[in-house]
Tab-separated table of C-alpha atoms in Angstrom:
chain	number	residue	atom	x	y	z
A	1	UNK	CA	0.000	0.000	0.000
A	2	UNK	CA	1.069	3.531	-0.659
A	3	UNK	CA	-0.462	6.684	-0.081
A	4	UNK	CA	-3.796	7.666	1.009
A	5	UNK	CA	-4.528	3.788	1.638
A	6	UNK	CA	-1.558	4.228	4.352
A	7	UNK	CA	-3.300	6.035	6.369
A	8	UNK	CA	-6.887	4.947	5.865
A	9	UNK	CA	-6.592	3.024	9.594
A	10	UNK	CA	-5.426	6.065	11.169
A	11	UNK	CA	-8.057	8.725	10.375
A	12	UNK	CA	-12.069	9.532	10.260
A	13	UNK	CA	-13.743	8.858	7.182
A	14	UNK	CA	-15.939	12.861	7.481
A	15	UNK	CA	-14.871	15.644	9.045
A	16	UNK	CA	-16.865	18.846	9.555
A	17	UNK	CA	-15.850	22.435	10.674
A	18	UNK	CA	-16.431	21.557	14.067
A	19	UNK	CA	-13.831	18.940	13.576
A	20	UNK	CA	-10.208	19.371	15.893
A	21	UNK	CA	-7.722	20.538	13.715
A	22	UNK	CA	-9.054	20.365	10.205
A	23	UNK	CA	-6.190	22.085	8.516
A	24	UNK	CA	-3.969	19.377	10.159
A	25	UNK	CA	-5.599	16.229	8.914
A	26	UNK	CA	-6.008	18.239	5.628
A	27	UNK	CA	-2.201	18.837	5.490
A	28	UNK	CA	-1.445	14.998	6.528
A	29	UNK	CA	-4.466	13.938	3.299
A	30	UNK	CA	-2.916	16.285	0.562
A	31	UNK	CA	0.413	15.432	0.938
A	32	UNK	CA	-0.443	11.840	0.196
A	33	UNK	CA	-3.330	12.809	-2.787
A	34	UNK	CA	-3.588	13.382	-6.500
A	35	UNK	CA	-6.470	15.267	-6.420
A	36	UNK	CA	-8.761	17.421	-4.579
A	37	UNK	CA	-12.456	18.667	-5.206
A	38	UNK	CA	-14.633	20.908	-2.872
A	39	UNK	CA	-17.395	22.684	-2.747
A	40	UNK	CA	-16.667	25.680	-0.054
A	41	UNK	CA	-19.342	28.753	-0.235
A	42	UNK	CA	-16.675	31.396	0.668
A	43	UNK	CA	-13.090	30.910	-1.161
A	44	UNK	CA	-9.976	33.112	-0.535
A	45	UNK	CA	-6.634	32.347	-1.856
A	46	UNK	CA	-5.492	32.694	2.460
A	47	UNK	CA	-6.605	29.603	2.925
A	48	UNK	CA	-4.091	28.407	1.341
A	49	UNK	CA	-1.520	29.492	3.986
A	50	UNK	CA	-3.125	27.234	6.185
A	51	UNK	CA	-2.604	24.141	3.814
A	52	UNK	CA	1.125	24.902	2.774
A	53	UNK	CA	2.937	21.937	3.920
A	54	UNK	CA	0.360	19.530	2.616
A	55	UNK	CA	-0.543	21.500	-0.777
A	56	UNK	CA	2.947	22.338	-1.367
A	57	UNK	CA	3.609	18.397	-1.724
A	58	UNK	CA	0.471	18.225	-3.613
A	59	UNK	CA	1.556	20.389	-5.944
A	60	UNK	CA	5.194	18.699	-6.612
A	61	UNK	CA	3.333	15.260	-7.278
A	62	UNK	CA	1.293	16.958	-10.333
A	63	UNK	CA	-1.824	16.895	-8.368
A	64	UNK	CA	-5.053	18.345	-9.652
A	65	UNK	CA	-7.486	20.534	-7.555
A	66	UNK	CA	-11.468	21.584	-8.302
A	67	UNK	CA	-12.945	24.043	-6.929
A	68	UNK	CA	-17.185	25.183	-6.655
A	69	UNK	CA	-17.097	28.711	-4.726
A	70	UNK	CA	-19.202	31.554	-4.808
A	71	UNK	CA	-19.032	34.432	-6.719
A	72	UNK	CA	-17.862	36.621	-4.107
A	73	UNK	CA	-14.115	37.095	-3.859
A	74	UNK	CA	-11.176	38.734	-2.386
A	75	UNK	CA	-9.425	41.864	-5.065
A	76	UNK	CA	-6.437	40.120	-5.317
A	77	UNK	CA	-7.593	36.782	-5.494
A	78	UNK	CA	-9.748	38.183	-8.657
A	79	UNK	CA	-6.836	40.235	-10.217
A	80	UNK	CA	-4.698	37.032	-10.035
A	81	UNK	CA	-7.613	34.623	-11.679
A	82	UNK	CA	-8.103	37.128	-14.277
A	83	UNK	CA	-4.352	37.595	-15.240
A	84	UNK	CA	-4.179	33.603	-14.979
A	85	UNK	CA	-6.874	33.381	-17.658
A	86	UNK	CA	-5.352	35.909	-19.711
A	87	UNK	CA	-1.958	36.236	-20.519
A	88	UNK	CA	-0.850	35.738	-23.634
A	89	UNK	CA	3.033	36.531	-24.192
A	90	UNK	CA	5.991	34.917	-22.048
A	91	UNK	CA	6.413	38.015	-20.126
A	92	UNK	CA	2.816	38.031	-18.925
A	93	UNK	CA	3.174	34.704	-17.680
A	94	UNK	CA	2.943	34.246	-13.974
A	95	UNK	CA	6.017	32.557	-12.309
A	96	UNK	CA	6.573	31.011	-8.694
A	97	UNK	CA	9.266	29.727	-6.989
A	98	UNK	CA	8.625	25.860	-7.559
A	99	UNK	CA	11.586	24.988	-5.429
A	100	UNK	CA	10.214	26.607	-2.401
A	101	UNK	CA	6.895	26.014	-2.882
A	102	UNK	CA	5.640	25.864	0.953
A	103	UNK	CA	7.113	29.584	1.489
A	104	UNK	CA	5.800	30.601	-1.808
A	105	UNK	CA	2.216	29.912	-0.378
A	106	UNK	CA	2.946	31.062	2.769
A	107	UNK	CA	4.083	34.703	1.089
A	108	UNK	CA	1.930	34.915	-1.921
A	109	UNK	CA	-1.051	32.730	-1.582
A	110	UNK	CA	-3.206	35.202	-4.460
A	111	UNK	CA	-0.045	34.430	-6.464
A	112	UNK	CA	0.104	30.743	-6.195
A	113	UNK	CA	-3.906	30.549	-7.161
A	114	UNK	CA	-3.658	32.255	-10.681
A	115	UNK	CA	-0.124	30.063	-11.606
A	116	UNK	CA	-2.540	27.074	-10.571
A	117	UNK	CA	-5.107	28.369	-12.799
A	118	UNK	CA	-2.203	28.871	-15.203
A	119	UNK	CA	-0.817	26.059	-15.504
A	120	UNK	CA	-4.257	23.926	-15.618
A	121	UNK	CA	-3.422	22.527	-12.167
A	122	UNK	CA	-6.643	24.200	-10.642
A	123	UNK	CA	-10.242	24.677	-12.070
A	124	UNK	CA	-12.666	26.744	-10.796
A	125	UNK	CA	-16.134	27.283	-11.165
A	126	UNK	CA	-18.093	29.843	-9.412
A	127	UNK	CA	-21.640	29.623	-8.637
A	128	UNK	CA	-24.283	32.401	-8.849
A	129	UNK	CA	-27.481	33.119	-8.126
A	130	UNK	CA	-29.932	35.691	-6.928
A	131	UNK	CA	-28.433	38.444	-6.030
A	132	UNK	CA	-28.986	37.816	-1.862
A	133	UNK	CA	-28.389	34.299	-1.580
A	134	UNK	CA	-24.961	32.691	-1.708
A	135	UNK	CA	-24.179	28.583	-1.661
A	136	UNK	CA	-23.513	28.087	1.972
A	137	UNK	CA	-22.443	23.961	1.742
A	138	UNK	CA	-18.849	22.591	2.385
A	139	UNK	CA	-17.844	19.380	0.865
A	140	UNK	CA	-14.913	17.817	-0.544
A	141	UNK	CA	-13.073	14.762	-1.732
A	142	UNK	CA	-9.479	13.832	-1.665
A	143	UNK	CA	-8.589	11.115	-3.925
């Protein structure tokens, strides 16, 4: 066995957000995944900071991320989606520091969401609706 099988003795099968340390057993899970889908209502790229040690392996195995959020987002998390989707010319293109890729999260988590746009490692769709009502569920899958 390899992987997430590894450690399918050792942890719950569902979590919640009342769950002890959630960005913990989220670390321990990405580090060991290939992919990663969730639903989350409210997104910002500072979550990410949270995650670094475990998406920062994630990330240097290839791994693949979806994401379902609402259409409500932070400025810079925006800027850096819509620069992501379109540059064009070499220049434009949005480079991180691959060998330090924990820090690079850590420092410029907006950053590190449009280069995973960029580079087709993260897709995102965003959900809308009437204008007062936002998606309020939390799910997600690591595989």
């Amino acid at each position: 066995m390899s992987g997430l099988e590894d450690l399918s003795d050792e942890i719950i099968k569902v979590y919640d957000s009342d769950s002890e340390d959630i960005a913990g057993i989220l670390n321990l899970l990405l580090g060991e995944a290939n992919r990663y889908s969730r639903i989350g209502s409210y997104f910002t790229s500072k979550s990410f900071i949270s995650l670094a040690a475990g998406l920062s392996e994630f990330i240097s195995k290839n791994g693949k991320m979806r994401l379902i959020i609402n259409y409500e987002l932070e400025k810079k998390d925006f800027e850096e989606i819509k620069k992501s989707l379109n540059y064009k010319k070499i220049e434009d293109k949005i480079t991180i520091d691959i060998t330090n890729l924990k820090s690079e999260i850590e420092l410029n988590s907006a950053k590190v969401l449009g280069w995973l746009i960029a580079e087709k490692r993260l897709e995102i769709r965003v959900v809308t609706g009437e204008a007062d009502k936002l998606m309020h569920i939390k799910q997600g899958v690591i595989e």
